[in-house]
PDB file of C-alpha atoms in Angstrom:
ATOM      1  CA  MET E   1      65.697-117.864 -55.082  1.00  0.00           C
ATOM      2  CA  PRO E   2      68.653-116.628 -57.146  1.00  0.00           C
ATOM      3  CA  THR E   3      67.806-114.898 -60.392  1.00  0.00           C
ATOM      4  CA  GLU E   4      69.437-115.706 -63.666  1.00  0.00           C
ATOM      5  CA  PRO E   5      72.628-113.585 -63.827  1.00  0.00           C
ATOM      6  CA  SER E   6      72.045-112.225 -67.320  1.00  0.00           C
ATOM      7  CA  VAL E   7      68.822-110.511 -66.257  1.00  0.00           C
ATOM      8  CA  LEU E   8      69.334-106.941 -65.102  1.00  0.00           C
ATOM      9  CA  GLN E   9      67.337-106.498 -61.883  1.00  0.00           C
ATOM     10  CA  VAL E  10      66.236-102.870 -61.438  1.00  0.00           C
ATOM     11  CA  LEU E  11      64.387-101.472 -58.427  1.00  0.00           C
ATOM     12  CA  LEU E  12      62.403 -98.336 -59.241  1.00  0.00           C
ATOM     13  CA  VAL E  13      61.535 -96.274 -56.168  1.00  0.00           C
ATOM     14  CA  GLU E  14      58.920 -93.860 -57.502  1.00  0.00           C
ATOM     15  CA  ASP E  15      55.542 -92.553 -56.288  1.00  0.00           C
ATOM     16  CA  ASP E  16      54.431 -90.962 -59.589  1.00  0.00           C
ATOM     17  CA  LEU E  17      52.416 -93.576 -61.431  1.00  0.00           C
ATOM     18  CA  ALA E  18      52.814 -91.810 -64.792  1.00  0.00           C
ATOM     19  CA  ASP E  19      56.603 -92.056 -64.463  1.00  0.00           C
ATOM     20  CA  VAL E  20      56.263 -95.706 -63.453  1.00  0.00           C
ATOM     21  CA  ALA E  21      54.215 -96.392 -66.604  1.00  0.00           C
ATOM     22  CA  LEU E  22      56.827 -94.653 -68.759  1.00  0.00           C
ATOM     23  CA  MET E  23      59.580 -96.737 -67.173  1.00  0.00           C
ATOM     24  CA  GLU E  24      57.632 -99.920 -67.718  1.00  0.00           C
ATOM     25  CA  SER E  25      57.205 -98.996 -71.357  1.00  0.00           C
ATOM     26  CA  VAL E  26      60.953 -98.473 -71.846  1.00  0.00           C
ATOM     27  CA  PHE E  27      61.698-101.748 -70.031  1.00  0.00           C
ATOM     28  CA  GLU E  28      59.430-103.689 -72.419  1.00  0.00           C
ATOM     29  CA  ASP E  29      62.257-103.380 -74.960  1.00  0.00           C
ATOM     30  CA  HIS E  30      63.791-106.835 -74.822  1.00  0.00           C
ATOM     31  CA  ARG E  31      67.263-106.104 -76.289  1.00  0.00           C
ATOM     32  CA  ILE E  32      68.444-106.054 -72.722  1.00  0.00           C
ATOM     33  CA  ARG E  33      66.993-108.749 -70.527  1.00  0.00           C
ATOM     34  CA  SER E  34      65.759-106.983 -67.420  1.00  0.00           C
ATOM     35  CA  GLU E  35      63.138-106.996 -64.720  1.00  0.00           C
ATOM     36  CA  LEU E  36      61.713-103.791 -63.342  1.00  0.00           C
ATOM     37  CA  HIS E  37      60.495-103.942 -59.770  1.00  0.00           C
ATOM     38  CA  HIS E  38      58.535-101.031 -58.377  1.00  0.00           C
ATOM     39  CA  VAL E  39      57.937 -99.658 -54.917  1.00  0.00           C
ATOM     40  CA  ALA E  40      56.245 -96.350 -54.082  1.00  0.00           C
ATOM     41  CA  ASP E  41      58.543 -94.878 -51.416  1.00  0.00           C
ATOM     42  CA  GLY E  42      61.699 -95.319 -49.418  1.00  0.00           C
ATOM     43  CA  GLU E  43      59.999 -97.348 -46.690  1.00  0.00           C
ATOM     44  CA  GLU E  44      58.857 -99.925 -49.210  1.00  0.00           C
ATOM     45  CA  ALA E  45      62.311 -99.830 -50.838  1.00  0.00           C
ATOM     46  CA  MET E  46      63.951-100.792 -47.599  1.00  0.00           C
ATOM     47  CA  ALA E  47      61.460-103.608 -47.043  1.00  0.00           C
ATOM     48  CA  PHE E  48      62.238-104.829 -50.607  1.00  0.00           C
ATOM     49  CA  LEU E  49      65.980-104.652 -50.039  1.00  0.00           C
ATOM     50  CA  TYR E  50      65.747-106.438 -46.671  1.00  0.00           C
ATOM     51  CA  ARG E  51      63.245-108.946 -48.073  1.00  0.00           C
ATOM     52  CA  GLU E  52      60.593-108.148 -45.537  1.00  0.00           C
ATOM     53  CA  GLU E  53      56.897-108.840 -46.109  1.00  0.00           C
ATOM     54  CA  PRO E  54      55.557-108.659 -48.764  1.00  0.00           C
ATOM     55  CA  TYR E  55      58.896-108.835 -50.552  1.00  0.00           C
ATOM     56  CA  THR E  56      60.326-112.024 -49.071  1.00  0.00           C
ATOM     57  CA  ASP E  57      61.138-113.382 -52.562  1.00  0.00           C
ATOM     58  CA  ALA E  58      62.576-110.128 -53.898  1.00  0.00           C
ATOM     59  CA  PRO E  59      65.806-110.379 -55.903  1.00  0.00           C
ATOM     60  CA  ARG E  60      68.825-108.283 -54.996  1.00  0.00           C
ATOM     61  CA  PRO E  61      68.681-105.378 -57.442  1.00  0.00           C
ATOM     62  CA  ASP E  62      71.599-104.698 -59.715  1.00  0.00           C
ATOM     63  CA  LEU E  63      70.548-101.083 -59.921  1.00  0.00           C
ATOM     64  CA  ILE E  64      68.263 -98.705 -58.017  1.00  0.00           C
ATOM     65  CA  LEU E  65      66.490 -95.777 -59.668  1.00  0.00           C
ATOM     66  CA  LEU E  66      65.476 -93.465 -56.814  1.00  0.00           C
ATOM     67  CA  ASP E  67      63.159 -90.509 -56.799  1.00  0.00           C
ATOM     68  CA  LEU E  68      63.782 -87.916 -54.095  1.00  0.00           C
ATOM     69  CA  ASN E  69      60.370 -86.489 -53.288  1.00  0.00           C
ATOM     70  CA  MET E  70      58.147 -89.233 -51.912  1.00  0.00           C
ATOM     71  CA  PRO E  71      55.893 -89.692 -48.900  1.00  0.00           C
ATOM     72  CA  ARG E  72      56.903 -91.433 -45.662  1.00  0.00           C
ATOM     73  CA  VAL E  73      60.641 -92.209 -46.193  1.00  0.00           C
ATOM     74  CA  ASP E  74      61.827 -89.932 -48.989  1.00  0.00           C
ATOM     75  CA  GLY E  75      64.632 -90.635 -51.435  1.00  0.00           C
ATOM     76  CA  ARG E  76      67.197 -88.704 -49.459  1.00  0.00           C
ATOM     77  CA  GLN E  77      66.543 -90.826 -46.360  1.00  0.00           C
ATOM     78  CA  ALA E  78      66.478 -94.051 -48.399  1.00  0.00           C
ATOM     79  CA  LEU E  79      69.770 -93.180 -50.094  1.00  0.00           C
ATOM     80  CA  THR E  80      71.387 -92.613 -46.710  1.00  0.00           C
ATOM     81  CA  LEU E  81      70.091 -95.911 -45.380  1.00  0.00           C
ATOM     82  CA  ILE E  82      71.243 -97.852 -48.421  1.00  0.00           C
ATOM     83  CA  LYS E  83      74.735 -96.409 -48.586  1.00  0.00           C
ATOM     84  CA  GLN E  84      75.311 -96.855 -44.833  1.00  0.00           C
ATOM     85  CA  ASP E  85      74.479-100.563 -44.966  1.00  0.00           C
ATOM     86  CA  ASP E  86      77.472-102.767 -45.743  1.00  0.00           C
ATOM     87  CA  LYS E  87      75.260-105.322 -47.523  1.00  0.00           C
ATOM     88  CA  LEU E  88      73.534-102.757 -49.727  1.00  0.00           C
ATOM     89  CA  LYS E  89      76.053 -99.990 -50.356  1.00  0.00           C
ATOM     90  CA  SER E  90      77.613-101.655 -53.400  1.00  0.00           C
ATOM     91  CA  ILE E  91      74.304-101.457 -55.313  1.00  0.00           C
ATOM     92  CA  PRO E  92      74.505 -98.535 -57.747  1.00  0.00           C
ATOM     93  CA  VAL E  93      71.883 -95.895 -56.954  1.00  0.00           C
ATOM     94  CA  ILE E  94      70.839 -93.352 -59.555  1.00  0.00           C
ATOM     95  CA  VAL E  95      68.858 -90.450 -58.264  1.00  0.00           C
ATOM     96  CA  PHE E  96      66.238 -89.919 -60.960  1.00  0.00           C
ATOM     97  CA  THR E  97      64.081 -86.936 -59.980  1.00  0.00           C
ATOM     98  CA  THR E  98      62.358 -83.820 -61.196  1.00  0.00           C
ATOM     99  CA  SER E  99      64.639 -81.734 -59.040  1.00  0.00           C
ATOM    100  CA  SER E 100      67.560 -79.854 -60.548  1.00  0.00           C
ATOM    101  CA  THR E 101      68.493 -77.783 -57.519  1.00  0.00           C
ATOM    102  CA  ASP E 102      72.160 -77.494 -56.594  1.00  0.00           C
ATOM    103  CA  SER E 103      71.334 -78.473 -53.021  1.00  0.00           C
ATOM    104  CA  ASP E 104      69.649 -81.731 -54.079  1.00  0.00           C
ATOM    105  CA  ILE E 105      72.489 -82.591 -56.425  1.00  0.00           C
ATOM    106  CA  MET E 106      75.174 -81.919 -53.812  1.00  0.00           C
ATOM    107  CA  ALA E 107      73.227 -83.702 -51.059  1.00  0.00           C
ATOM    108  CA  SER E 108      72.718 -86.782 -53.259  1.00  0.00           C
ATOM    109  CA  TYR E 109      76.384 -87.074 -54.125  1.00  0.00           C
ATOM    110  CA  SER E 110      77.375 -86.436 -50.512  1.00  0.00           C
ATOM    111  CA  ARG E 111      75.149 -89.398 -49.638  1.00  0.00           C
ATOM    112  CA  ASN E 112      77.156 -91.452 -52.187  1.00  0.00           C
ATOM    113  CA  ALA E 113      74.648 -91.535 -55.074  1.00  0.00           C
ATOM    114  CA  ASN E 114      76.297 -93.042 -58.108  1.00  0.00           C
ATOM    115  CA  ALA E 115      74.627 -90.537 -60.430  1.00  0.00           C
ATOM    116  CA  PHE E 116      72.062 -87.737 -60.386  1.00  0.00           C
ATOM    117  CA  ILE E 117      69.724 -87.314 -63.357  1.00  0.00           C
ATOM    118  CA  THR E 118      66.964 -84.765 -63.668  1.00  0.00           C
ATOM    119  CA  LYS E 119      63.968 -86.345 -65.348  1.00  0.00           C
ATOM    120  CA  PRO E 120      63.340 -84.895 -68.778  1.00  0.00           C
ATOM    121  CA  ILE E 121      59.890 -83.409 -69.243  1.00  0.00           C
ATOM    122  CA  ASP E 122      59.765 -84.327 -72.923  1.00  0.00           C
ATOM    123  CA  LEU E 123      58.445 -87.907 -73.439  1.00  0.00           C
ATOM    124  CA  ASP E 124      60.979 -88.830 -76.126  1.00  0.00           C
ATOM    125  CA  GLN E 125      63.885 -87.482 -74.031  1.00  0.00           C
ATOM    126  CA  PHE E 126      62.558 -89.335 -70.973  1.00  0.00           C
ATOM    127  CA  GLU E 127      62.474 -92.591 -72.909  1.00  0.00           C
ATOM    128  CA  HIS E 128      65.956 -91.918 -74.374  1.00  0.00           C
ATOM    129  CA  VAL E 129      67.494 -91.229 -70.973  1.00  0.00           C
ATOM    130  CA  VAL E 130      66.000 -94.324 -69.371  1.00  0.00           C
ATOM    131  CA  SER E 131      67.098 -96.372 -72.367  1.00  0.00           C
ATOM    132  CA  GLU E 132      70.662 -95.022 -72.007  1.00  0.00           C
ATOM    133  CA  ILE E 133      70.737 -95.870 -68.290  1.00  0.00           C
ATOM    134  CA  ARG E 134      69.511 -99.374 -69.076  1.00  0.00           C
ATOM    135  CA  ASN E 135      72.009 -99.880 -71.865  1.00  0.00           C
ATOM    136  CA  PHE E 136      74.907 -98.594 -69.731  1.00  0.00           C
ATOM    137  CA  TYR E 137      74.087-100.810 -66.738  1.00  0.00           C
ATOM    138  CA  GLY E 138      72.943-103.723 -68.885  1.00  0.00           C
ATOM    139  CA  HIS E 139      75.867-103.859 -71.267  1.00  0.00           C
ATOM    140  CA  THR E 140      78.757-101.567 -70.401  1.00  0.00           C
ATOM    141  CA  VAL E 141      79.480-101.765 -66.696  1.00  0.00           C
ATOM    142  CA  THR E 142      80.481-104.693 -64.558  1.00  0.00           C
ATOM    143  CA  LEU E 143      78.065-104.741 -61.640  1.00  0.00           C
ATOM    144  CA  PRO E 144      79.144-105.842 -58.176  1.00  0.00           C
ATOM    145  CA  SER E 145      76.502-108.530 -58.006  1.00  0.00           C
ATOM    146  CA  ARG E 146      77.847-110.058 -61.237  1.00  0.00           C
ATOM    147  CA  VAL E 147      81.343-110.406 -59.795  1.00  0.00           C
ATOM    148  CA  SER E 148      80.159-112.976 -57.274  1.00  0.00           C
ATOM    149  CA  ASP E 149      77.799-114.974 -59.518  1.00  0.00           C
ATOM    150  CA  PRO E 150      76.204-117.413 -59.129  1.00  0.00           C
ATOM    151  CA  ALA E 151      75.542-116.482 -55.478  1.00  0.00           C
ATOM    152  CA  ARG E 152      74.985-112.830 -56.468  1.00  0.00           C
ATOM    153  CA  LEU E 153      75.495-111.775 -52.884  1.00  0.00           C
ATOM    154  CA  ASP E 154      71.818-112.617 -52.264  1.00  0.00           C
ATOM    155  CA  ASP E 155      72.468-114.536 -49.124  1.00  0.00           C
ATOM    156  CA  ALA E 156      75.604-112.765 -47.916  1.00  0.00           C
ATOM    157  CA  ASP E 157      75.754-112.341 -44.195  1.00  0.00           C
TER     158      ASP E 157
END
């Protein structure tokens, strides 16, 4: 079921429920029409992206916000899987994590992350950063899925 093109579809891959709640709060701002979809780890993210149970009706995300440190399939592994898949690699992936280590930054970019952002600890800064990401991807950039509207690459083989 294709989603209306003007709605920014964001997949949040995050195991910290406090961070999920903060994200949901920022996404309640309706100046940018968006839907935030949440999964708790990389394994669920891949099921969402491949539309496997229980995500058979999942939309193709316009943007993925990916934490690194999660159980089962972590963000590093998920990033590698996404960027190696010809059907998924055009989806922008922002690594959004508590890490600020040089090794995590370099490893993320070497796996073709589109950006690496260390989560701010301050609540106001956290909200500001998420709002900026949302504004940038909701208003400024032309997303790959928007180029092929109305099909949105949802059913590309």
